[in-house]
CSV table of C-alpha atoms and ligand atoms in Angstrom, one decimal:
chain,number,residue,atom,x,y,z
A,1,MET,CA,-10.7,33.7,12.5
A,2,ASN,CA,-8.2,31.5,10.8
A,3,PRO,CA,-8.0,32.7,7.2
A,4,LEU,CA,-7.3,29.2,6.0
A,5,ALA,CA,-10.4,27.8,7.7
A,6,ASN,CA,-12.4,27.9,4.5
A,7,SER,CA,-9.6,27.6,2.0
A,8,ALA,CA,-9.8,25.2,-0.9
A,9,ALA,CA,-7.1,23.0,0.7
A,10,THR,CA,-9.0,22.8,3.9
A,11,ARG,CA,-12.2,21.9,2.2
A,12,ASP,CA,-10.4,19.3,0.1
A,13,ILE,CA,-9.2,17.6,3.3
A,14,ALA,CA,-12.6,17.9,4.8
A,15,TYR,CA,-14.6,16.5,1.9
A,16,HIS,CA,-12.6,14.5,-0.7
A,17,VAL,CA,-10.9,11.1,-0.7
A,18,HIS,CA,-8.1,10.9,-3.2
A,19,GLY,CA,-7.0,7.8,-5.1
A,20,TYR,CA,-3.4,6.7,-5.0
A,21,THR,CA,-2.7,8.9,-2.0
A,22,ASN,CA,-1.6,8.2,1.5
A,23,LEU,CA,-4.8,9.5,3.2
A,24,LYS,CA,-3.1,10.1,6.5
A,25,VAL,CA,-0.4,12.2,5.0
A,26,HIS,CA,-2.9,14.0,2.9
A,27,GLN,CA,-4.8,15.1,6.0
A,28,GLU,CA,-1.6,16.9,7.0
A,29,ASN,CA,-0.2,18.1,3.7
A,30,GLY,CA,-3.4,18.8,1.8
A,31,PRO,CA,-3.8,18.8,-2.0
A,32,MET,CA,-1.9,20.3,-4.9
A,33,ILE,CA,-4.6,22.4,-6.6
A,34,LEU,CA,-4.5,22.8,-10.3
A,35,GLU,CA,-6.3,25.8,-11.9
A,36,SER,CA,-5.5,25.9,-15.6
A,37,GLY,CA,-3.5,24.4,-18.4
A,38,SER,CA,-2.0,25.5,-21.7
A,39,GLY,CA,0.0,23.5,-24.2
A,40,ILE,CA,2.0,20.9,-22.2
A,41,ARG,CA,1.8,22.9,-19.0
A,42,VAL,CA,-0.6,23.1,-16.0
A,43,VAL,CA,-0.7,25.9,-13.5
A,44,ASP,CA,-1.4,25.5,-9.8
A,45,ASP,CA,-3.5,27.8,-7.5
A,46,GLY,CA,-0.3,29.8,-6.6
A,47,GLY,CA,0.3,30.6,-10.3
A,48,LYS,CA,3.2,28.2,-10.6
A,49,SER,CA,3.5,26.4,-14.0
A,50,TYR,CA,4.7,22.8,-14.5
A,51,ILE,CA,5.5,20.8,-17.5
A,52,GLU,CA,3.1,17.8,-17.3
A,53,GLY,CA,5.7,15.2,-18.0
A,54,MET,CA,3.2,12.4,-17.5
A,55,SER,CA,0.3,13.9,-19.6
A,56,GLY,CA,-1.7,13.7,-16.3
A,57,LEU,CA,-2.2,10.0,-16.1
A,58,TRP,CA,-0.6,9.0,-19.5
A,59,CYS,CA,-3.6,10.6,-21.2
A,60,SER,CA,-3.5,14.3,-22.1
A,61,SER,CA,-2.1,13.5,-25.5
A,62,LEU,CA,-3.0,16.9,-27.1
A,63,GLY,CA,-2.0,19.0,-24.0
A,64,PHE,CA,-4.3,21.3,-22.1
A,65,SER,CA,-5.6,23.9,-24.5
A,66,GLU,CA,-6.9,22.3,-27.7
A,67,GLU,CA,-9.8,24.5,-28.7
A,68,ARG,CA,-11.0,22.2,-31.4
A,69,LEU,CA,-11.9,19.7,-28.7
A,70,VAL,CA,-13.7,22.3,-26.7
A,71,GLU,CA,-15.7,23.3,-29.8
A,72,ALA,CA,-16.5,19.7,-30.6
A,73,ALA,CA,-17.9,19.2,-27.1
A,74,ILE,CA,-20.0,22.4,-27.2
A,75,THR,CA,-21.4,21.7,-30.6
A,76,GLU,CA,-22.5,18.2,-29.7
A,77,MET,CA,-23.8,19.3,-26.3
A,78,ARG,CA,-26.0,21.8,-28.1
A,79,ARG,CA,-27.1,19.2,-30.7
A,80,LEU,CA,-27.7,16.1,-28.6
A,81,PRO,CA,-26.4,16.3,-25.0
A,82,TYR,CA,-27.3,12.8,-24.2
A,83,TYR,CA,-28.5,9.6,-25.6
A,84,HIS,CA,-27.9,5.9,-25.0
A,85,GLY,CA,-27.4,2.7,-26.9
A,86,PHE,CA,-30.0,0.5,-25.4
A,87,GLY,CA,-32.6,-1.3,-27.6
A,88,GLY,CA,-30.8,-0.5,-30.8
A,89,LYS,CA,-30.9,3.3,-30.3
A,90,THR,CA,-27.8,5.5,-30.8
A,91,PRO,CA,-26.5,9.0,-31.2
A,92,SER,CA,-25.3,9.4,-34.8
A,93,VAL,CA,-21.9,10.6,-33.7
A,94,THR,CA,-21.3,7.3,-31.9
A,95,ILE,CA,-21.7,5.5,-35.2
A,96,ASP,CA,-19.1,7.8,-36.8
A,97,LEU,CA,-16.7,7.1,-34.0
A,98,SER,CA,-17.2,3.3,-34.2
A,99,GLU,CA,-16.6,3.3,-38.0
A,100,LYS,CA,-13.5,5.3,-37.6
A,101,LEU,CA,-12.1,3.1,-34.8
A,102,ILE,CA,-12.8,-0.1,-36.8
A,103,ASN,CA,-11.2,1.3,-39.9
A,104,MET,CA,-8.0,2.4,-38.0
A,105,ALA,CA,-7.7,-0.7,-35.9
A,106,PRO,CA,-4.3,-2.5,-36.1
A,107,ALA,CA,-5.8,-5.9,-36.5
A,108,ALA,CA,-9.0,-7.2,-38.1
A,109,MET,CA,-11.6,-5.9,-35.6
A,110,SER,CA,-15.4,-6.1,-36.2
A,111,LYS,CA,-17.3,-4.1,-33.6
A,112,VAL,CA,-16.8,-1.5,-30.8
A,113,LEU,CA,-18.4,-1.5,-27.4
A,114,TYR,CA,-18.1,1.6,-25.2
A,115,ALA,CA,-17.6,2.4,-21.5
A,116,ASN,CA,-16.2,5.4,-19.5
A,117,SER,CA,-12.8,4.3,-18.3
A,118,GLY,CA,-10.0,1.9,-19.0
A,119,SER,CA,-11.0,-0.2,-16.0
A,120,GLU,CA,-14.5,-0.7,-17.3
A,121,ALA,CA,-13.2,-1.6,-20.7
A,122,THR,CA,-11.1,-4.3,-19.0
A,123,ASP,CA,-14.1,-5.6,-17.0
A,124,LEU,CA,-16.2,-5.6,-20.2
A,125,ALA,CA,-13.6,-7.6,-22.0
A,126,VAL,CA,-13.6,-10.2,-19.2
A,127,LYS,CA,-17.4,-10.4,-19.3
A,128,LEU,CA,-17.3,-10.9,-23.0
A,129,ILE,CA,-14.6,-13.6,-22.7
A,130,TRP,CA,-16.8,-15.6,-20.3
A,131,TYR,CA,-19.9,-15.1,-22.3
A,132,TYR,CA,-18.0,-16.1,-25.5
A,133,HIS,CA,-16.8,-19.3,-24.0
A,134,ASN,CA,-20.3,-20.2,-22.8
A,135,ALA,CA,-21.6,-19.4,-26.2
A,136,ILE,CA,-19.2,-21.7,-28.0
A,137,GLY,CA,-19.8,-24.6,-25.5
A,138,LYS,CA,-16.6,-24.3,-23.5
A,139,PRO,CA,-17.9,-23.3,-20.0
A,140,GLU,CA,-14.8,-24.6,-18.3
A,141,LYS,CA,-12.5,-22.3,-20.3
A,142,LYS,CA,-12.8,-19.2,-18.0
A,143,LYS,CA,-9.4,-18.5,-16.3
A,144,ILE,CA,-7.6,-15.4,-17.3
A,145,ILE,CA,-3.9,-14.7,-17.2
A,146,SER,CA,-2.3,-11.3,-17.0
A,147,ARG,CA,1.2,-10.4,-15.9
A,148,ILE,CA,3.0,-9.4,-12.7
A,149,LYS,CA,3.3,-5.6,-12.8
A,150,GLY,CA,0.7,-5.4,-15.6
A,151,TYR,CA,-1.9,-2.6,-15.1
A,152,HIS,CA,-5.5,-3.0,-16.3
A,153,GLY,CA,-7.5,-0.9,-13.9
A,154,VAL,CA,-9.0,-0.7,-10.4
A,155,THR,CA,-12.5,-2.1,-10.6
A,156,VAL,CA,-13.0,-5.5,-8.9
A,157,CYS,CA,-12.1,-7.5,-12.0
A,158,SER,CA,-9.6,-5.1,-13.6
A,159,ALA,CA,-7.8,-4.6,-10.3
A,160,SER,CA,-7.6,-8.4,-10.0
A,161,LEU,CA,-5.9,-8.5,-13.4
A,162,THR,CA,-3.6,-5.7,-12.4
A,163,GLY,CA,-0.4,-7.4,-11.1
A,164,LEU,CA,0.5,-4.9,-8.4
A,165,PRO,CA,0.1,-5.8,-4.7
A,166,HIS,CA,-1.1,-2.4,-3.5
A,167,LEU,CA,-4.2,-2.8,-5.7
A,168,HIS,CA,-5.0,-6.2,-4.0
A,169,ASN,CA,-4.0,-5.8,-0.4
A,170,ASP,CA,-7.0,-5.7,1.9
A,171,PHE,CA,-9.4,-5.3,-0.9
A,172,ASP,CA,-9.7,-9.1,-0.9
A,173,LEU,CA,-8.4,-9.3,-4.5
A,174,PRO,CA,-7.6,-10.9,-6.8
A,175,ILE,CA,-10.9,-12.7,-7.4
A,176,ASP,CA,-10.6,-16.3,-8.4
A,177,ARG,CA,-10.0,-17.5,-12.0
A,178,ILE,CA,-7.3,-14.7,-12.4
A,179,MET,CA,-3.6,-15.6,-12.6
A,180,HIS,CA,-0.4,-13.6,-13.1
A,181,THR,CA,2.5,-14.8,-15.1
A,182,SER,CA,6.1,-13.5,-15.2
A,183,CYS,CA,6.9,-9.9,-15.6
A,184,PRO,CA,8.9,-9.4,-18.8
A,185,HIS,CA,11.4,-6.9,-17.4
A,186,TYR,CA,14.8,-8.0,-18.5
A,187,TYR,CA,16.8,-5.6,-16.4
A,188,ARG,CA,15.1,-6.6,-13.2
A,189,PHE,CA,14.3,-10.2,-13.7
A,190,GLY,CA,16.7,-11.5,-16.3
A,191,HIS,CA,19.5,-13.8,-15.0
A,192,ASN,CA,23.1,-12.6,-15.2
A,193,ASP,CA,24.0,-15.2,-17.8
A,194,GLU,CA,20.8,-14.8,-19.9
A,195,THR,CA,20.5,-12.8,-23.1
A,196,GLU,CA,17.3,-10.7,-23.7
A,197,GLU,CA,16.1,-13.3,-26.1
A,198,GLU,CA,16.8,-16.1,-23.7
A,199,PHE,CA,14.9,-14.2,-21.0
A,200,ALA,CA,11.9,-13.8,-23.4
A,201,SER,CA,12.0,-17.6,-24.1
A,202,ARG,CA,11.9,-18.2,-20.3
A,203,CYS,CA,8.9,-15.9,-19.9
A,204,ALA,CA,7.2,-17.7,-22.7
A,205,ASP,CA,8.0,-21.1,-21.2
A,206,GLU,CA,6.7,-20.0,-17.8
A,207,LEU,CA,3.5,-18.9,-19.4
A,208,GLU,CA,3.1,-22.2,-21.2
A,209,GLN,CA,3.9,-24.1,-18.0
A,210,MET,CA,1.2,-22.2,-16.2
A,211,ILE,CA,-1.3,-23.0,-19.0
A,212,ASN,CA,-0.3,-26.7,-18.9
A,213,ASP,CA,-0.4,-26.9,-15.1
A,214,GLU,CA,-3.9,-25.3,-15.0
A,215,GLY,CA,-5.1,-27.3,-18.1
A,216,PRO,CA,-5.3,-25.5,-21.4
A,217,ASP,CA,-9.1,-26.2,-21.5
A,218,THR,CA,-9.5,-23.9,-18.5
A,219,ILE,CA,-7.6,-20.9,-19.8
A,220,ALA,CA,-9.8,-18.4,-21.6
A,221,ALA,CA,-7.6,-15.3,-22.3
A,222,PHE,CA,-4.3,-13.5,-21.8
A,223,PHE,CA,-4.2,-9.7,-21.2
A,224,ALA,CA,-1.1,-7.6,-22.0
A,225,GLU,CA,-0.2,-4.0,-22.5
A,226,PRO,CA,2.2,-3.7,-25.4
A,227,VAL,CA,4.4,-1.6,-23.1
A,228,MET,CA,3.6,-1.9,-19.4
A,229,GLY,CA,2.9,1.5,-18.0
A,230,ALA,CA,2.0,1.8,-14.4
A,231,GLY,CA,4.2,-1.2,-13.6
A,232,GLY,CA,7.2,1.1,-14.3
A,233,VAL,CA,7.3,1.6,-18.1
A,234,ILE,CA,8.5,-1.9,-19.0
A,235,VAL,CA,9.4,-2.3,-22.7
A,236,PRO,CA,9.1,-6.0,-23.8
A,237,PRO,CA,12.3,-7.8,-24.3
A,238,LYS,CA,13.3,-8.7,-27.9
A,239,THR,CA,11.3,-11.6,-29.3
A,240,TYR,CA,8.9,-11.6,-26.3
A,241,PHE,CA,5.5,-11.3,-28.1
A,242,GLU,CA,6.9,-13.3,-31.0
A,243,LYS,CA,7.2,-16.2,-28.6
A,244,ILE,CA,4.0,-15.5,-26.5
A,245,GLN,CA,1.5,-15.3,-29.3
A,246,PRO,CA,2.0,-18.8,-30.8
A,247,ILE,CA,1.4,-20.3,-27.4
A,248,LEU,CA,-1.9,-18.4,-27.1
A,249,LYS,CA,-2.9,-19.6,-30.6
A,250,LYS,CA,-1.8,-23.2,-29.9
A,251,HIS,CA,-4.0,-23.4,-26.8
A,252,ASP,CA,-6.9,-21.4,-28.3
A,253,ILE,CA,-6.5,-18.6,-25.8
A,254,LEU,CA,-8.0,-15.2,-26.6
A,255,PHE,CA,-5.5,-12.3,-26.6
A,256,VAL,CA,-6.6,-8.9,-25.3
A,257,ALA,CA,-4.2,-6.0,-26.1
A,258,ASP,CA,-4.6,-3.3,-23.5
A,259,GLU,CA,-3.9,-0.2,-25.6
A,260,VAL,CA,-5.1,2.2,-22.9
A,261,ILE,CA,-1.7,3.9,-22.7
A,262,CYS,CA,-0.1,2.8,-25.9
A,263,GLY,CA,-2.9,3.5,-28.3
A,264,PHE,CA,-2.9,6.6,-30.6
A,265,GLY,CA,0.8,7.2,-31.2
A,266,ARG,CA,2.4,6.8,-27.8
A,267,THR,CA,4.9,4.1,-29.0
A,268,GLY,CA,5.8,5.9,-32.3
A,269,LYS,CA,3.1,4.0,-34.3
A,270,MET,CA,-0.6,4.5,-34.1
A,271,TRP,CA,-0.9,1.4,-32.0
A,272,GLY,CA,1.4,-0.5,-29.6
A,273,CYS,CA,0.1,-3.6,-31.5
A,274,GLN,CA,1.9,-2.2,-34.6
A,275,THR,CA,5.1,-1.5,-32.8
A,276,TYR,CA,5.3,-5.1,-31.5
A,277,ASP,CA,3.4,-6.9,-34.2
A,278,LEU,CA,0.5,-8.1,-32.1
A,279,ASP,CA,-2.6,-9.8,-33.5
A,280,PRO,CA,-5.1,-9.6,-30.7
A,281,ASP,CA,-8.8,-10.7,-30.5
A,282,MET,CA,-9.8,-7.6,-28.5
A,283,ILE,CA,-8.3,-4.2,-28.1
A,284,SER,CA,-9.1,-1.9,-25.2
A,285,THR,CA,-8.5,1.9,-25.5
A,286,ALA,CA,-9.3,5.0,-23.4
A,287,LYS,CA,-7.1,8.0,-22.3
A,288,ALA,CA,-5.7,9.4,-25.6
A,289,LEU,CA,-8.9,8.2,-27.4
A,290,SER,CA,-10.4,11.5,-26.4
A,291,ALA,CA,-7.1,13.2,-25.4
A,292,SER,CA,-8.9,12.8,-22.0
A,293,TYR,CA,-10.9,16.0,-22.5
A,294,LEU,CA,-13.9,13.8,-21.6
A,295,PRO,CA,-14.2,10.2,-20.3
A,296,ILE,CA,-14.7,7.5,-22.8
A,297,SER,CA,-13.3,4.0,-23.4
A,298,ALA,CA,-13.7,1.6,-26.3
A,299,LEU,CA,-13.3,-2.1,-26.5
A,300,MET,CA,-12.9,-3.5,-30.0
A,301,ILE,CA,-13.6,-7.1,-30.7
A,302,ASN,CA,-13.0,-9.4,-33.7
A,303,ASP,CA,-15.7,-11.1,-35.7
A,304,LYS,CA,-15.1,-14.5,-34.0
A,305,VAL,CA,-16.0,-13.0,-30.6
A,306,TYR,CA,-18.8,-10.9,-32.1
A,307,GLN,CA,-20.5,-13.9,-33.8
A,308,ALA,CA,-20.6,-15.7,-30.4
A,309,LEU,CA,-22.3,-12.6,-28.9
A,310,VAL,CA,-24.9,-12.7,-31.6
A,311,SER,CA,-25.7,-16.3,-31.2
A,312,GLN,CA,-25.8,-16.1,-27.4
A,313,SER,CA,-28.0,-13.0,-27.4
A,314,GLU,CA,-30.4,-14.7,-29.8
A,315,LYS,CA,-30.6,-17.7,-27.5
A,316,LEU,CA,-31.0,-15.6,-24.4
A,317,GLY,CA,-33.3,-13.0,-25.9
A,318,LEU,CA,-30.9,-10.1,-25.5
A,319,PHE,CA,-27.3,-9.1,-25.0
A,320,GLY,CA,-27.5,-8.3,-21.3
A,321,HIS,CA,-24.9,-5.6,-21.0
A,322,GLY,CA,-24.9,-1.9,-21.4
A,323,GLY,CA,-24.4,1.4,-19.6
A,324,THR,CA,-26.2,4.7,-19.2
A,325,TYR,CA,-23.2,6.6,-20.6
A,326,ALA,CA,-21.7,4.1,-23.0
A,327,GLY,CA,-21.0,5.8,-26.3
A,328,HIS,CA,-22.1,9.2,-24.8
A,329,PRO,CA,-22.5,11.6,-27.7
A,330,VAL,CA,-20.5,14.4,-26.3
A,331,SER,CA,-17.6,12.1,-25.4
A,332,ALA,CA,-17.9,10.4,-28.8
A,333,ALA,CA,-17.8,13.8,-30.5
A,334,VAL,CA,-14.6,14.8,-28.7
A,335,ALA,CA,-13.0,11.4,-29.4
A,336,LEU,CA,-13.9,11.7,-33.1
A,337,GLU,CA,-12.4,15.2,-33.3
A,338,THR,CA,-9.3,13.9,-31.4
A,339,LEU,CA,-8.8,11.2,-34.0
A,340,ASN,CA,-9.2,13.7,-36.8
A,341,ILE,CA,-6.6,15.9,-35.2
A,342,TYR,CA,-4.2,13.0,-34.9
A,343,GLU,CA,-4.6,12.3,-38.6
A,344,GLU,CA,-4.6,15.9,-39.9
A,345,ARG,CA,-1.6,16.9,-37.8
A,346,ASN,CA,0.2,13.6,-38.4
A,347,ILE,CA,0.8,13.2,-34.7
A,348,VAL,CA,2.4,9.8,-35.2
A,349,GLY,CA,4.9,11.4,-37.6
A,350,HIS,CA,5.6,14.1,-35.0
A,351,VAL,CA,6.2,11.4,-32.3
A,352,GLN,CA,8.6,9.6,-34.6
A,353,SER,CA,10.5,12.8,-35.4
A,354,ILE,CA,11.0,13.7,-31.7
A,355,SER,CA,11.2,10.3,-30.1
A,356,GLU,CA,15.0,9.8,-30.6
A,357,GLY,CA,15.7,13.2,-29.0
A,358,PHE,CA,13.4,12.4,-26.1
A,359,LEU,CA,14.8,8.9,-25.4
A,360,SER,CA,18.4,10.1,-25.8
A,361,SER,CA,17.8,13.1,-23.5
A,362,LEU,CA,17.0,10.5,-20.8
A,363,ALA,CA,19.6,8.0,-21.9
A,364,ASP,CA,22.2,10.7,-21.2
A,365,PHE,CA,21.5,10.1,-17.5
A,366,SER,CA,22.6,6.4,-17.7
A,367,ASP,CA,26.0,7.3,-16.3
A,368,HIS,CA,24.5,9.1,-13.3
A,369,PRO,CA,25.4,7.2,-10.1
A,370,LEU,CA,21.7,6.7,-9.2
A,371,VAL,CA,20.5,5.5,-12.5
A,372,GLY,CA,20.3,1.7,-13.1
A,373,GLU,CA,18.3,1.6,-16.3
A,374,VAL,CA,16.8,4.1,-18.8
A,375,ARG,CA,14.1,2.4,-21.0
A,376,GLY,CA,11.5,3.5,-23.4
A,377,VAL,CA,10.0,3.7,-26.8
A,378,GLY,CA,8.2,6.5,-28.8
A,379,LEU,CA,7.3,9.1,-26.2
A,380,VAL,CA,7.1,6.9,-23.0
A,381,ALA,CA,10.1,6.2,-20.8
A,382,GLY,CA,11.2,5.0,-17.4
A,383,VAL,CA,14.3,5.8,-15.4
A,384,GLU,CA,15.0,3.3,-12.7
A,385,LEU,CA,17.0,4.5,-9.7
A,386,VAL,CA,19.1,2.0,-7.8
A,387,LYS,CA,21.4,1.9,-4.8
A,388,ASN,CA,24.1,-0.1,-6.6
A,389,LYS,CA,24.5,0.1,-10.3
A,390,ASP,CA,26.8,-2.9,-10.6
A,391,ASP,CA,24.5,-5.5,-9.0
A,392,LYS,CA,21.2,-3.5,-9.5
A,393,THR,CA,20.4,-3.5,-5.8
A,394,PRO,CA,17.4,-1.2,-5.2
A,395,TYR,CA,16.9,1.0,-2.2
A,396,ALA,CA,14.4,-0.3,0.4
A,397,ALA,CA,10.9,0.8,-0.7
A,398,LYS,CA,10.3,2.6,2.6
A,399,PHE,CA,12.9,5.3,1.7
A,400,MET,CA,10.8,6.3,-1.4
A,401,VAL,CA,13.9,7.5,-3.3
A,402,GLY,CA,11.8,7.6,-6.5
A,403,GLY,CA,9.2,9.7,-4.6
A,404,TYR,CA,11.8,12.1,-3.4
A,405,CYS,CA,13.2,12.6,-6.9
A,406,ALA,CA,9.7,13.2,-8.3
A,407,ALA,CA,9.1,15.7,-5.6
A,408,ARG,CA,12.3,17.6,-6.4
A,409,ALA,CA,11.3,17.6,-10.1
A,410,GLN,CA,7.9,19.0,-9.2
A,411,GLU,CA,9.6,21.7,-7.0
A,412,HIS,CA,11.5,22.7,-10.2
A,413,GLY,CA,8.4,22.8,-12.4
A,414,LEU,CA,8.2,19.3,-13.8
A,415,ILE,CA,5.5,16.7,-13.0
A,416,VAL,CA,6.7,13.1,-13.4
A,417,ARG,CA,5.5,9.9,-11.6
A,418,ALA,CA,7.5,7.7,-9.3
A,419,MET,CA,6.4,4.0,-9.6
A,420,GLY,CA,8.5,2.7,-6.8
A,421,ASP,CA,12.0,3.9,-7.8
A,422,SER,CA,11.2,4.0,-11.5
A,423,ILE,CA,10.4,7.5,-12.7
A,424,GLY,CA,7.9,7.6,-15.5
A,425,PHE,CA,7.9,10.1,-18.4
A,426,CYS,CA,4.9,10.3,-20.8
A,427,PRO,CA,4.6,13.9,-22.0
A,428,PRO,CA,1.8,15.1,-24.3
A,429,LEU,CA,2.4,14.0,-27.8
A,430,ILE,CA,2.6,17.6,-29.0
A,431,ILE,CA,5.7,18.3,-27.0
A,432,SER,CA,8.5,20.2,-28.9
A,433,PRO,CA,12.2,19.4,-28.9
A,434,GLU,CA,12.9,22.5,-26.9
A,435,GLU,CA,10.4,21.4,-24.2
A,436,ILE,CA,12.0,18.0,-24.2
A,437,ASN,CA,15.3,19.6,-23.4
A,438,GLU,CA,13.7,21.7,-20.7
A,439,MET,CA,12.2,18.6,-19.2
A,440,ALA,CA,15.5,16.8,-19.2
A,441,ALA,CA,17.3,19.7,-17.6
A,442,ILE,CA,14.9,19.9,-14.7
A,443,PHE,CA,15.0,16.1,-14.3
A,444,GLY,CA,18.8,16.3,-14.1
A,445,LYS,CA,18.6,18.9,-11.4
A,446,ALA,CA,16.2,16.7,-9.4
A,447,LEU,CA,18.4,13.6,-9.9
A,448,ASP,CA,21.5,15.5,-8.5
A,449,GLU,CA,19.5,16.7,-5.5
A,450,THR,CA,18.3,13.2,-4.9
A,451,LEU,CA,21.9,12.0,-5.0
A,452,SER,CA,22.9,14.6,-2.4
A,453,TRP,CA,20.0,13.6,-0.3
A,454,VAL,CA,20.8,9.9,-0.3
A,455,LYS,CA,24.5,10.7,0.4
A,456,GLU,CA,23.3,12.8,3.4
A,457,THR,CA,20.7,10.4,4.8
A,458,ASN,CA,22.4,7.2,3.6
A,459,PRO,CA,19.2,5.0,3.2
A,460,GLU,CA,20.0,1.3,3.2
B,1,PLP,C1,-2.9,0.0,-19.5
B,1,PLP,C2,-4.0,0.5,-18.6
B,1,PLP,N1,-5.2,-0.1,-18.7
B,1,PLP,C3,-6.2,0.3,-17.9
B,1,PLP,C4,-6.2,1.4,-17.2
B,1,PLP,C5,-7.4,1.8,-16.4
B,1,PLP,O1,-7.9,3.0,-16.9
B,1,PLP,P1,-8.8,4.0,-16.0
B,1,PLP,O2,-7.9,4.6,-15.0
B,1,PLP,O3,-9.4,4.9,-17.0
B,1,PLP,O4,-9.9,3.1,-15.4
B,1,PLP,C6,-5.0,2.1,-17.1
B,1,PLP,C7,-4.9,3.3,-16.3
B,1,PLP,O5,-3.9,3.9,-16.1
B,1,PLP,C8,-3.9,1.7,-17.9
B,1,PLP,O6,-2.7,2.3,-17.8
């Protein structure tokens, strides 16, 4: 009998469909199976250890062995393993979490609603935006603008807001009433004769043009990540949000800050909104909210939005939204403990103290023949690989040069993520300076091997 016939890999191929995976290739190559984690590292089923340079999916902020989170989950699971929020009921720990979030919010927020993922928080925001505009007697004001390369999730509406073609193709998305404005990536989309500030002005002008073309009375909201993550780690150009926000205010357009990646220290302040001086009407969070030990997402809304929900639910008899697991006590307990740890250990201070070393360890690769741009803030960065540094010509997507580089890094014990030919870095916030150096050394090796490979294979 074939000893692999019943292996975990064979069973995975037999039974499991993976997201963000070429399913045909997966049938041949099988999975990478992870068995355990400790600190910033995870270990595969062959015992090989990797630095998790992406915190999983930008989320394992406290690494993979935080006992306090395990204890928080066990304690709550013994106390009240489940309860819901329908009909005014609630687990007590969910009240504690809501109070904590509202008190730490970067802008004047009034209430929290819960869901289980970032995608659901985005969908919920859209529902509330539509409900709000009906409540205030503006039923025509329903269109929503997000940005090309923005990432807001994978459910029908959140994938529609996500500005990446592979989330739309053949899923019959985006749905109507969703539009995408310019991507604020200066290196890729700035004109040769344009300064960063001029590029930001052009992005703002293009947004306002879209609003005017559609009719301001039809535009309900604008969604933005403070730093765009899955679009390739795109840091906003200087003065971008300074120019965008007055346009939204002028046309009475709600601003939703998607803090799903940026929230809780990632950009060097507690919130991306603080790093970029944003004043949103709603804030969505997930991922580092619970250090991703359990699924939970939270959408914070300001009082203007909340008051409309109150009046509309009074009129309709109830607020017709809710979920079985929204505000789940065990997830809420883990999230609350996570937020306590951030405060007690001054995680934001730690990020500030190591950010420069992290960013400069990657900036040191700027002279590498393959590296077009190194960009980042706090503890999130992207390194964009190009064919020609002078005119920024990329490699054709089919060669997957970024994918090759990420695979080499993985071979050497570092997990990073290729988004096209941009390599993303988003290590756990607890990473040490020594671990940053180790990560950079492995990445350097992977880059050199990628260079040898492109020289050999000469992709066009
Ligand atoms: C900025 C942002 N928003 C929303 C989401 C969707 O979150 P989830 O994967 O939990 O649905 C993500 C996921 O990566 C994200 O990066």
